[in-house]
Every structure is written in structure tokens, then in C-alpha cells.
Amino acid sequence: MKTLIRNIGVLASGDIRQPLLDADSLVLRDGVIAGIGRGLDEDADTVVDARGTTVMPGLIDSHVHPVFGDFTPRQRTVDFIDSAMNGGVTTAISAGEVHLPGRPKDVVGLKALAIVAAKAYANFRPGGVKVEAGAPILELGLTEADFAEMAAAGVKLVGEIGLGSVRTGEDAAPMVRWAKQHGMTVTIHTGGPSIAGSNPITAEIVLEARPHVVGHINGGTTSMSPAEIERLVATDMALEIVQCGNARTALHTLRTALDAGATGRIIVGNDAPSGTGVIPLGVLRTLSLLAGLGGMAPAEAVACATGNTARVYELDTGVIAVGRAADLVICDAPTGSVAREALGALTAGDLPGISMVFIDGRIIIGRSRNTPPAARAAEVVKGAGPSAGAH
Ligand SMILES: [Zn+2]
């Protein structure tokens, strides 16, 4: 199956080293990006006219707390992942399936949960979204053999360290080493506890544990101090800024990273469902925070929620490049905005209006039911249109 997207006004690459591409057409073949250029006019089954608007990679939410399917017991909400897809999210990464009622904390139980979550989401994409799940919460008593067993069964993540009984650097460090040896990507809770009964995680603990990702560096929901954030920016770890955190320290993280030339390590997530709620437009809102208040170039902000995250988690999405998965968002400034196009809208503090979402080269929706309306909407001019009932 071949799709041509033509008349693209702005093409945001997702690659922070070259965040804008000089091209106005994309060719998608069998689910991947097969061509990028100017004035491409290939024979295709489906032709989409982007009407001069913006195309960017589908957003990657680096911090989600799913359980099973598209229901969250935390906020008694159904279809929250489908709602996030309507906010441009095409991949969601679990930071732990912590909201399972009666979540087991013994070693056999936590391994079983991680394995089932990984396998169940590998078989099921809510709203079409690729959910990377199966993120065990570390408890005392885990051995290297347990990590080997989980990895062999398809577990590729470790959920936020600190939500279980492993909450010191000394206890976490050997487990992080084992997880890394078995190919897992590891994140850690930082800052004050999100619920009563757990403990704060300080920069000192993170430095001793050495995960790949400093989870919600701006708090989930209570932030570390600015001085601790500065110590962690001065490492090689990924720096995760979340919507359900502290906006002031999000901007402090950004400024520190800009000064250090470390924006290539910033990734963006919601940290939802959580006590803060379910925020379908949370990743877009965070991009608007970084560009609108933080002064970051908007195409670089987009890269923080796409290519940067893909690199940390070794995903084949998040960048507009030949051979990458064709997960795409077409968007524009919303009707009524002071801005004329989507990236300008982020800089103005507005949220872009999404008019089409692709996953693996397939059109999943036309106009989003959650963003404000795009001033100019992409349109299918040949072939099959967006599925009915999308909006
Ligand atoms: Zn957390």
C-alpha cells in the first residue's frame, strides 16, 4: 500500500540536530517512510493534500501508567489512550503498570504482571497507539536470573524505581546493572512521593542508581530542587519533563539543558493517568510550555517528544527518515490563533489543531476530536479517507 502526502508547508523531522526538512512531499509504502522530497508526484493508492500545513512525527509519550486495554482504574476512565492519540500521541511508554488493583509485590507476581502487560499490549493497540508496556516495579529480592527471565519473555523496560521497596541507590544500582545487561531501558521516580507511603528520591540516589532516564525531572508531582536538577543535567542520562509536574522546574531544566547543550537528552511525557488526571493534550501542552514560555525553537521542542525519545528507547519511530515507521501528525495553527502555522502556534502558547494522524502509514483519524480545529485541514484527494466516526 502506497500513500503520497503532498503540499506540506512545514516538515518537522523529529531529529533535534536538523529539526526542519526542506521538503514538501512524503511517500509512505507498506507502513514506512519510503520517500522525502519536493514535488513528488508518484502514483499512489492514497493521496493526501496537506494544504500547506505542518507534518511532524507522531508524538511519543514517554511516561504513561496503563494497566490493561484502554481503561485506567486510577481515574476510572475508558479510552484515555485513544483520547491521547487524538492529541497526536502514536506511541506511549509505560513507566509501570502501578494502578492494577491488588498489584502483586512479590517477585513471582511482579514478573508475571510485567510479562503479561508486555505481551498483551504487543497484541493490542488502543486507538491504534503502540503501547510499550511491561515495566516491572523493582522490589527487594529480585536476582539477576529474574531479569534474564523477564527479558527472555519480552520485557524491555523497568518502571519507575522508587515506587516499590527498592528505593536507595545502594539497592537499585545492582538491579539497574542487571536490567541494562539484559537490554532493558530503566527509569526512576524523582522528587517527592506521588502517593502517601513512598519516599522522596533525591539526585544522590539517581546518581548512584544510574538509570537511563531521570523520570519526571520536574516532579511527579513534587519536584527536586533546582540545584539537584542541575546536577542531573550534567550527566549523560535522559531528562524527562512531564505535564503532570512542576512547570517552574520544567523551565529550569530546559534553561539548564540549553546552557549545557543538552537538549538532545530532553524527552517529554504526561505522567498520566495519575492523581492529576488524564490529559489527552498533555504532550502538546508541554511542547507549548517549552516553546511558548521556555523560548525553545518549536521544531526542537517537537524533537524532544519524538526523535529524542525514540533514541533513548530504541524505537523505529519518532523521526521523518526513509525506513522509519510512518507514524505522522498533520496539524496547523488552530482557528483564531495569532499564529499562521502549527509551530508558530506552539511559540505563541497555543496548541496546534490536528487534522490527520497516521500510524504505520495508515490514516487513523481525520480531524482530532480533542484539539481545537486546524485552520487548514489535510484532505484525502484520492483513495480511502479517515475511518468513519473519528470525529
Ligand atoms: Zn513517579
Coordinates of N, CA, C and O in Angstrom, one line a residue, residues 277-357:
G277 N -4.8 13.5 36.8 CA -5.8 13.2 35.9 C -5.4 12.5 34.7 O -4.3 11.8 34.7
V278 N -6.2 12.6 33.6 CA -5.8 12.1 32.3 C -5.8 13.3 31.4 O -6.8 14.1 31.4
I279 N -4.7 13.5 30.7 CA -4.6 14.8 29.9 C -4.3 14.5 28.4 O -3.2 14.3 28.1
P280 N -5.4 14.3 27.6 CA -5.2 13.9 26.2 C -4.3 14.8 25.4 O -3.6 14.4 24.5
L281 N -4.2 16.1 25.8 CA -3.4 17.0 25.1 C -2.1 17.4 25.8 O -1.5 18.4 25.6
G282 N -1.8 16.5 26.8 CA -0.7 16.8 27.7 C 0.7 17.0 27.0 O 1.5 17.8 27.4
V283 N 1.0 16.1 26.0 CA 2.3 16.2 25.4 C 2.3 17.5 24.6 O 3.3 18.3 24.6
L284 N 1.2 17.8 23.9 CA 1.2 19.1 23.1 C 1.3 20.3 24.1 O 2.0 21.3 23.8
R285 N 0.6 20.2 25.2 CA 0.7 21.3 26.2 C 2.1 21.5 26.7 O 2.6 22.6 26.9
T286 N 2.9 20.4 26.9 CA 4.2 20.5 27.3 C 5.1 21.1 26.3 O 6.0 21.9 26.6
L287 N 4.9 20.8 25.0 CA 5.6 21.4 23.9 C 5.3 22.9 23.9 O 6.2 23.7 23.6
S288 N 4.1 23.3 24.1 CA 3.7 24.7 24.1 C 4.4 25.4 25.3 O 4.8 26.6 25.2
L289 N 4.6 24.7 26.4 CA 5.3 25.3 27.6 C 6.8 25.5 27.2 O 7.3 26.6 27.4
L290 N 7.4 24.5 26.6 CA 8.8 24.6 26.3 C 9.1 25.7 25.2 O 10.0 26.5 25.3
A291 N 8.2 25.8 24.2 CA 8.4 26.8 23.1 C 7.8 28.2 23.5 O 8.4 29.2 23.3
G292 N 6.6 28.2 24.1 CA 5.9 29.4 24.4 C 6.5 30.2 25.6 O 6.7 31.4 25.5
L293 N 6.8 29.5 26.6 CA 7.4 30.1 27.8 C 8.9 29.9 27.9 O 9.6 30.8 28.5
G294 N 9.3 28.8 27.5 CA 10.8 28.5 27.6 C 11.6 29.0 26.5 O 12.9 29.0 26.6
G295 N 11.0 29.5 25.4 CA 11.8 30.1 24.3 C 12.5 29.1 23.5 O 13.4 29.4 22.7
M296 N 12.2 27.8 23.6 CA 12.9 26.8 22.7 C 12.3 26.9 21.3 O 11.1 27.1 21.1
A297 N 13.2 26.7 20.3 CA 12.7 26.6 18.9 C 11.6 25.5 18.9 O 11.9 24.4 19.3
P298 N 10.4 25.8 18.3 CA 9.4 24.8 18.4 C 9.7 23.5 17.7 O 9.2 22.5 18.2
A299 N 10.4 23.5 16.6 CA 10.8 22.3 15.9 C 11.7 21.4 16.8 O 11.7 20.2 16.8
E300 N 12.5 22.1 17.6 CA 13.4 21.4 18.6 C 12.5 20.8 19.7 O 12.8 19.7 20.2
A301 N 11.5 21.6 20.1 CA 10.6 21.0 21.2 C 9.9 19.8 20.6 O 9.8 18.8 21.4
V302 N 9.5 19.8 19.4 CA 8.8 18.6 18.8 C 9.8 17.4 18.8 O 9.4 16.3 19.2
A303 N 11.1 17.7 18.6 CA 12.1 16.6 18.6 C 12.2 16.0 20.0 O 12.5 14.8 20.2
C304 N 12.0 16.8 21.0 CA 12.0 16.3 22.4 C 10.9 15.3 22.7 O 11.1 14.4 23.6
A305 N 9.8 15.4 22.0 CA 8.7 14.4 22.2 C 8.6 13.4 21.1 O 7.6 12.7 20.9
T306 N 9.7 13.3 20.2 CA 9.7 12.3 19.1 C 11.1 11.6 19.0 O 11.3 10.6 19.6
G307 N 12.0 12.3 18.3 CA 13.2 11.6 18.0 C 14.1 11.4 19.2 O 14.8 10.3 19.3
N308 N 14.1 12.3 20.1 CA 14.9 12.1 21.3 C 14.5 10.9 22.1 O 15.3 10.1 22.5
T309 N 13.2 10.7 22.2 CA 12.6 9.6 23.0 C 12.8 8.3 22.2 O 13.2 7.3 22.9
A310 N 12.7 8.3 20.9 CA 12.9 7.1 20.1 C 14.4 6.7 20.3 O 14.6 5.4 20.3
R311 N 15.3 7.6 20.4 CA 16.7 7.2 20.6 C 16.9 6.5 21.9 O 17.5 5.5 22.0
V312 N 16.4 7.1 23.0 CA 16.5 6.5 24.3 C 15.9 5.1 24.4 O 16.5 4.2 25.0
Y313 N 14.8 4.9 23.8 CA 14.0 3.7 23.9 C 14.3 2.8 22.7 O 13.6 1.7 22.6
E314 N 15.1 3.2 21.8 CA 15.5 2.4 20.6 C 14.2 2.0 19.8 O 14.0 0.8 19.5
L315 N 13.4 3.0 19.5 CA 12.2 2.7 18.7 C 12.4 3.2 17.2 O 13.2 4.1 17.0
D316 N 11.7 2.5 16.3 CA 11.9 2.8 14.9 C 10.9 3.9 14.4 O 10.6 3.9 13.2
T317 N 10.5 4.7 15.3 CA 9.5 5.8 15.0 C 10.1 7.1 15.5 O 11.3 7.1 15.9
G318 N 9.4 8.2 15.4 CA 9.8 9.4 16.0 C 10.7 10.3 15.1 O 11.0 11.5 15.5
V319 N 11.1 9.9 13.9 CA 11.9 10.7 13.1 C 11.4 10.5 11.6 O 11.0 9.4 11.2
I320 N 11.3 11.6 10.9 CA 11.0 11.6 9.5 C 12.2 11.2 8.7 O 13.1 12.1 8.5
A321 N 12.4 10.0 8.4 CA 13.5 9.5 7.6 C 13.1 8.2 6.9 O 12.3 7.5 7.3
V322 N 13.8 8.0 5.7 CA 13.4 6.8 4.9 C 13.7 5.6 5.8 O 14.8 5.4 6.4
G323 N 12.7 4.7 5.8 CA 12.9 3.4 6.5 C 12.2 3.4 7.9 O 12.1 2.4 8.5
R324 N 11.9 4.6 8.4 CA 11.3 4.7 9.7 C 9.8 4.5 9.6 O 9.2 4.7 8.6
A325 N 9.2 4.0 10.7 CA 7.7 3.8 10.7 C 7.0 5.1 10.3 O 7.4 6.2 10.8
A326 N 6.0 5.0 9.5 CA 5.2 6.1 9.1 C 4.1 6.5 10.1 O 2.9 6.4 9.8
D327 N 4.6 7.0 11.2 CA 3.7 7.5 12.3 C 3.8 9.0 12.2 O 4.8 9.6 12.5
L328 N 2.7 9.6 11.8 CA 2.8 11.1 11.5 C 1.6 11.8 12.0 O 0.5 11.2 12.2
V329 N 1.8 13.1 12.2 CA 0.7 14.0 12.6 C 0.7 15.2 11.6 O 1.7 15.7 11.3
I330 N -0.5 15.5 11.1 CA -0.6 16.7 10.2 C -1.4 17.7 11.0 O -2.5 17.4 11.6
C331 N -0.9 18.9 11.1 CA -1.5 19.9 12.0 C -1.3 21.3 11.5 O -0.5 21.5 10.6
D332 N -2.0 22.2 12.1 CA -1.9 23.6 11.6 C -2.2 24.5 12.9 O -2.6 24.0 13.9
A333 N -2.0 25.8 12.8 CA -2.4 26.7 13.8 C -3.9 26.5 14.0 O -4.6 26.2 13.0
P334 N -4.4 26.6 15.2 CA -5.9 26.5 15.4 C -6.6 27.7 14.9 O -6.0 28.8 14.8
T335 N -7.8 27.5 14.5 CA -8.6 28.7 14.0 C -8.7 29.7 15.1 O -8.9 29.4 16.3
G336 N -8.4 31.0 14.7 CA -8.4 32.1 15.7 C -7.1 32.4 16.4 O -7.0 33.4 17.1
S337 N -6.1 31.6 16.1 CA -4.8 31.8 16.7 C -4.1 33.0 16.1 O -4.3 33.3 14.9
V338 N -3.2 33.7 16.9 CA -2.4 34.7 16.3 C -1.4 34.2 15.4 O -0.8 34.9 14.6
A339 N -1.1 32.9 15.5 CA -0.1 32.2 14.6 C -0.7 31.8 13.3 O -1.9 31.6 13.2
R340 N 0.2 31.6 12.3 CA -0.2 31.2 11.0 C 0.0 29.7 10.7 O -0.5 29.2 9.7
E341 N 0.8 29.1 11.5 CA 1.1 27.7 11.3 C 1.4 27.0 12.6 O 1.5 27.7 13.6
A342 N 1.5 25.7 12.6 CA 1.5 24.9 13.8 C 2.6 25.2 14.8 O 2.5 25.4 16.0
L343 N 3.8 25.4 14.2 CA 5.0 25.6 15.1 C 4.9 27.0 15.7 O 5.2 27.2 16.8
G344 N 4.4 28.0 14.9 CA 4.2 29.3 15.4 C 3.1 29.3 16.5 O 3.2 30.1 17.5
A345 N 2.2 28.4 16.4 CA 1.1 28.3 17.4 C 1.8 27.9 18.8 O 1.5 28.4 19.8
L346 N 2.7 26.9 18.7 CA 3.4 26.5 19.9 C 4.2 27.7 20.5 O 4.1 27.9 21.8
T347 N 4.9 28.4 19.7 CA 5.6 29.6 20.2 C 4.7 30.6 20.8 O 5.0 31.3 21.8
A348 N 3.5 30.7 20.2 CA 2.5 31.7 20.8 C 1.8 31.2 22.0 O 1.0 31.9 22.6
G349 N 2.1 29.9 22.4 CA 1.5 29.4 23.6 C 0.2 28.7 23.3 O -0.5 28.2 24.3
D350 N -0.2 28.6 22.1 CA -1.4 27.8 21.7 C -1.1 26.4 21.4 O 0.1 26.0 21.3
L351 N -2.1 25.6 21.2 CA -2.0 24.2 20.8 C -2.4 24.1 19.4 O -3.4 24.6 18.9
P352 N -1.5 23.3 18.6 CA -1.9 23.1 17.2 C -3.2 22.4 17.0 O -3.6 21.6 17.9
G353 N -3.9 22.6 15.9 CA -5.1 21.7 15.6 C -4.7 20.6 14.7 O -4.0 20.8 13.7
I354 N -5.0 19.4 15.1 CA -4.6 18.2 14.4 C -5.7 17.8 13.3 O -6.9 17.8 13.7
S355 N -5.3 17.6 12.1 CA -6.3 17.3 11.1 C -6.1 15.9 10.5 O -7.0 15.4 9.8
M356 N -5.0 15.2 10.9 CA -4.8 13.8 10.4 C -3.7 13.1 11.3 O -2.7 13.8 11.6
V357 N -4.0 11.9 11.6 CA -2.9 11.1 12.3 C -2.7 9.8 11.5 O -3.7 9.1 11.2

